[in-house]
Amino acid sequence: MSIINQFYQALQSGNNLEAVAQAAMQMHVSYPIEDIHGLDAVQTDYWQVLNTAMPDIERKAYIEFSSEYQGHDWIAATGYFVGTFTHDLLGIKPTQKSLYLRFTELVQLEQGKVANYYIILDFIDVMNQAGVNPLRKSLGHDGLIMPPSTMDGLYPAQESAAQAKESEQLVMAMLDELGRFDGQSLQSMHLDKFWRPDFMWYGPAGIGTTRGIEGFRRDHQGPFVFSFPDRVVDHKATVVKRGNYVSTGGWPHMHGSHLVGGWLGFPPCGKNLELRVIDIWRRQDSLLVENWVGIDIIHMCKQMGLDVFAMMQDTFYVK
């Protein structure tokens, strides 16, 4: 059993949490849960929130792998918390049906225990499932996110350290290419050098899933880069790599000024926003073929002066 599954087993039972997590562990959760310090707070301010909403909650990762980064052991993972949505979740009213709460996470270990835990929970997708999303419909496909086409995402095989390094170099070169946007044409970023034509980009609710370079440009990249023309990716972000898989992410991972309207249908707010982003990439041969993306969109909206949870309440629950 992985250390993260042991962590959740201990949270569920309320026993021996200190055996798998540092007493002073810090948890960084997407808005509105935010930063949590210490095991007692993790239990009450994070786990009880999820477990109360879904008493039969179960963590189902379909990608999880680890590596060393800057002297620490890190784990990257994505998948769903699955359970019956029987009680209120942060003001979202229960459906009494199965709920799939998507997560994307980076976890730092110290002495074999969880020390820092970064997790993006897709609460907009929960709103979609409950029929109360106040934002416009995603341009891309909304719905369940697929596991890797190769079905090898749980601690994938690694031929050698060189294989993981090659995957990392490809991702970093691709990120550099994304930084070459000339402000005029999406063609100035030559993604065909890095992505296979049938590339799958599994975006968060609000953006959705896209297929191929043109689908990505139409449904996400175009609206985003023109709305945030000075966006900068933080290359100091954490990098986890194993075999053909690479994860990059940070808290924040990107900054950009919202200067033009179009992204998610919002008018420009003129503010410089920080973006919490966690990506997981899969390489096949010399090209990238799949990308699972967690973005704390509700936190971005909050920086724009928009409270998505308040908008949800005003729109759907207040008569």
XYZ file of C-alpha atoms in Angstrom:
319
model
C 0.000 0.000 0.000
C 1.384 3.419 -0.942
C 2.207 5.948 1.769
C -0.629 8.189 0.531
C -3.176 5.393 0.811
C -1.838 4.678 4.310
C -2.280 8.380 5.079
C -5.952 8.280 4.081
C -6.530 5.007 5.869
C -5.192 6.641 9.042
C -7.380 9.722 8.512
C -10.431 7.505 8.084
C -9.744 5.392 11.154
C -8.438 8.250 13.282
C -5.563 6.015 14.400
C -1.795 6.120 13.913
C -1.766 9.208 11.695
C 1.559 10.208 13.245
C 3.047 6.969 11.893
C 2.616 8.170 8.294
C 2.655 11.981 8.606
C 4.869 14.522 10.333
C 3.219 16.146 13.359
C 3.870 19.575 11.832
C 2.804 18.596 8.304
C 1.344 21.305 6.115
C -1.494 20.784 3.691
C -2.196 23.204 0.863
C -5.649 22.703 -0.640
C -7.413 24.494 -3.474
C -9.744 27.353 -2.573
C -11.723 27.688 -0.337
C -10.038 25.206 2.044
C -6.552 26.731 1.616
C -3.578 26.181 3.994
C -3.775 23.800 6.948
C -1.086 23.254 9.577
C -0.723 20.231 11.848
C -2.379 16.840 11.986
C -5.375 17.877 14.080
C -6.282 20.615 11.601
C -5.777 18.265 8.648
C -8.262 15.901 10.262
C -10.913 18.547 10.978
C -10.462 21.193 8.279
C -9.759 18.880 5.355
C -10.711 15.276 5.865
C -13.926 15.813 7.811
C -15.118 18.196 5.093
C -14.779 15.475 2.443
C -15.750 12.530 4.629
C -18.907 14.222 5.928
C -20.051 14.907 2.356
C -19.196 11.352 1.261
C -19.274 8.964 4.245
C -18.231 6.038 2.017
C -15.407 8.018 0.386
C -12.616 6.114 -1.340
C -9.459 7.426 -3.011
C -8.950 5.981 -6.484
C -5.707 7.111 -8.076
C -4.953 5.986 -11.611
C -1.573 7.729 -11.817
C 0.878 7.745 -8.928
C 4.678 7.786 -9.044
C 7.614 9.123 -7.058
C 11.128 10.458 -7.414
C 13.692 12.605 -5.665
C 13.677 16.356 -6.226
C 16.200 18.701 -4.618
C 17.030 16.291 -1.815
C 13.453 15.314 -0.954
C 11.222 12.426 -1.962
C 8.098 13.506 -3.835
C 4.970 11.730 -5.074
C 2.747 12.932 -7.920
C -0.746 11.525 -8.356
C -4.127 12.106 -9.918
C -7.491 10.351 -9.903
C -10.796 10.660 -8.056
C -12.262 10.543 -4.599
C -15.409 8.502 -5.105
C -18.387 8.212 -2.776
C -22.089 8.806 -2.305
C -22.785 12.546 -2.074
C -25.110 12.494 0.931
C -24.287 15.720 2.786
C -23.393 19.329 2.003
C -19.904 19.979 0.574
C -18.802 23.586 1.075
C -22.316 24.803 0.325
C -22.885 22.469 -2.627
C -26.049 20.561 -1.850
C -25.882 16.750 -2.025
C -27.306 14.769 -4.923
C -27.648 11.445 -3.073
C -25.808 9.962 -6.060
C -22.253 8.837 -6.694
C -19.812 11.752 -6.772
C -16.455 11.835 -8.534
C -14.218 14.472 -6.952
C -11.147 14.860 -9.148
C -7.790 15.453 -7.464
C -4.289 16.297 -8.675
C -1.542 16.325 -6.060
C 2.130 16.651 -5.176
C 3.278 15.232 -1.849
C 6.658 15.798 -0.201
C 7.992 13.208 2.231
C 10.479 13.628 5.069
C 11.908 10.531 6.734
C 9.305 8.460 4.942
C 6.357 10.513 6.254
C 4.064 13.063 4.628
C 5.419 16.546 5.317
C 3.940 18.872 2.670
C 0.825 18.011 0.717
C -0.401 20.087 -2.246
C -3.767 19.094 -3.717
C -6.104 20.663 -6.260
C -9.685 19.465 -5.877
C -11.986 20.199 -8.810
C -14.935 21.742 -6.993
C -16.268 23.209 -10.262
C -16.691 19.658 -11.511
C -18.626 18.865 -8.318
C -20.888 21.827 -9.121
C -21.338 20.417 -12.625
C -22.376 17.048 -11.212
C -24.810 18.774 -8.859
C -26.177 21.008 -11.635
C -25.246 24.278 -9.895
C -22.176 25.598 -11.750
C -22.520 29.407 -12.084
C -19.747 29.622 -14.695
C -20.306 29.171 -18.396
C -20.114 25.722 -19.940
C -16.608 24.502 -20.712
C -15.381 24.968 -24.265
C -13.812 21.509 -24.076
C -15.485 18.243 -23.076
C -16.883 18.038 -19.539
C -17.026 14.715 -17.743
C -14.947 11.918 -16.286
C -11.224 12.029 -17.069
C -9.657 8.923 -18.549
C -6.626 7.093 -17.107
C -3.518 6.626 -19.261
C -4.151 4.865 -22.554
C -1.406 2.420 -21.570
C -3.071 1.732 -18.172
C 0.365 1.805 -16.501
C 0.084 4.928 -14.359
C 0.411 3.377 -10.885
C 4.130 3.345 -10.144
C 5.036 2.823 -13.807
C 8.019 0.750 -14.847
C 11.271 2.594 -15.405
C 13.960 1.227 -17.692
C 16.624 3.526 -16.272
C 17.221 6.944 -14.744
C 18.074 8.082 -18.256
C 14.535 7.288 -19.415
C 13.042 9.576 -16.757
C 15.604 12.271 -17.536
C 14.688 12.138 -21.220
C 11.016 12.568 -20.302
C 11.859 15.546 -18.097
C 13.960 17.186 -20.812
C 11.125 16.841 -23.323
C 8.621 18.448 -20.942
C 10.982 21.307 -20.049
C 11.746 22.006 -23.700
C 8.022 22.031 -24.427
C 7.398 24.498 -21.579
C 10.126 26.728 -23.022
C 8.316 26.576 -26.356
C 5.070 27.693 -24.704
C 6.999 30.739 -23.482
C 7.799 31.777 -27.064
C 4.341 33.143 -27.797
C 4.848 36.300 -29.881
C 1.572 37.872 -28.771
C 0.140 37.604 -32.271
C -0.155 34.015 -33.478
C -0.587 30.677 -31.715
C 1.532 29.227 -34.529
C 4.551 30.942 -32.940
C 4.523 28.068 -30.431
C 5.560 24.974 -32.392
C 3.771 22.316 -30.374
C 4.056 19.828 -33.235
C 7.703 19.384 -32.214
C 6.608 18.044 -28.835
C 3.025 16.723 -29.070
C 1.644 13.844 -31.053
C -1.225 14.857 -33.385
C -3.790 12.972 -31.257
C -2.528 14.520 -27.996
C -5.074 14.480 -25.133
C -5.207 17.464 -22.755
C -7.356 16.596 -19.732
C -8.220 20.031 -18.362
C -10.197 20.991 -15.263
C -13.917 21.703 -15.292
C -14.477 25.199 -16.645
C -12.045 24.456 -19.474
C -12.588 20.777 -20.233
C -10.762 18.093 -22.186
C -9.320 18.802 -25.633
C -7.935 16.549 -28.369
C -5.093 17.366 -30.724
C -3.127 20.580 -31.085
C -5.932 22.428 -32.862
C -8.479 21.392 -30.247
C -6.139 22.586 -27.497
C -5.554 25.904 -29.226
C -9.262 26.479 -29.849
C -10.671 25.450 -26.474
C -7.926 26.507 -24.072
C -4.640 27.932 -25.289
C -6.078 30.680 -27.494
C -8.505 32.139 -24.932
C -5.851 31.826 -22.187
C -2.689 33.279 -23.761
C -4.492 36.256 -25.297
C -6.163 37.005 -21.939
C -2.862 36.674 -20.023
C -0.296 37.976 -22.568
C 2.561 38.314 -20.035
C 2.102 34.912 -18.384
C 5.297 33.421 -16.930
C 5.871 29.778 -15.937
C 7.893 29.342 -12.754
C 10.677 26.923 -13.688
C 11.562 26.547 -10.000
C 8.477 24.401 -9.645
C 8.686 20.861 -8.309
C 9.495 18.167 -10.888
C 8.688 14.486 -10.283
C 9.690 11.972 -12.941
C 9.576 8.232 -13.484
C 9.844 6.342 -16.752
C 7.623 8.057 -19.331
C 5.824 10.181 -16.728
C 6.662 13.688 -15.502
C 4.827 15.985 -13.116
C 5.464 19.709 -12.774
C 3.720 22.011 -10.362
C 3.910 24.789 -7.857
C 1.957 26.917 -5.397
C 1.909 29.071 -7.498
C 3.298 27.666 -10.747
C 2.535 30.606 -13.047
C 1.800 34.332 -12.935
C 0.020 36.472 -15.490
C -1.850 39.762 -15.863
C -5.496 39.421 -16.864
C -5.470 42.187 -19.469
C -7.861 40.958 -22.168
C -11.325 39.418 -21.981
C -12.233 35.997 -23.301
C -10.909 33.410 -20.860
C -13.922 31.634 -19.310
C -16.003 34.487 -20.686
C -14.725 36.942 -18.045
C -13.928 40.613 -18.746
C -10.338 41.612 -17.907
C -9.725 42.552 -14.278
C -6.320 44.166 -14.949
C -4.695 42.331 -12.027
C -1.652 40.095 -11.963
C -2.884 36.675 -10.863
C -1.053 33.688 -9.446
C -1.986 30.282 -10.810
C -1.797 27.091 -8.792
C -1.179 24.376 -11.354
C -0.151 20.712 -11.230
C 0.504 18.880 -14.498
C 1.203 15.223 -15.190
C 2.587 14.335 -18.622
C 3.030 11.005 -20.398
C 5.626 10.536 -23.118
C 5.544 7.921 -25.859
C 8.721 7.556 -27.891
C 9.887 11.107 -28.683
C 6.566 12.948 -28.181
C 4.096 13.789 -25.411
C 0.726 12.090 -25.787
C -1.333 12.846 -22.654
C -1.495 15.633 -20.058
C -3.613 15.646 -16.875
C -4.010 19.202 -15.599
C -5.152 20.518 -12.234
C -5.752 24.290 -12.004
C -7.252 26.079 -9.013
C -9.657 28.096 -11.173
C -11.832 29.148 -8.231
C -8.739 30.715 -6.606
C -8.047 32.616 -9.851
C -11.628 33.866 -9.851
C -11.266 34.997 -6.241
C -8.269 37.131 -7.222
C -10.443 38.701 -9.944
C -12.989 39.652 -7.292
C -15.363 36.788 -8.149
C -16.430 34.343 -5.443
C -17.662 31.284 -7.338
C -19.244 29.745 -4.237
C -21.162 32.955 -3.495
C -22.209 33.161 -7.154
C -23.474 29.595 -6.904
C -25.536 30.394 -3.824
C -26.981 33.600 -5.310
C -27.877 31.928 -8.578
C -29.353 28.660 -7.448
C -30.197 28.629 -3.762
C -31.417 32.074 -2.833
C -35.065 32.732 -3.750
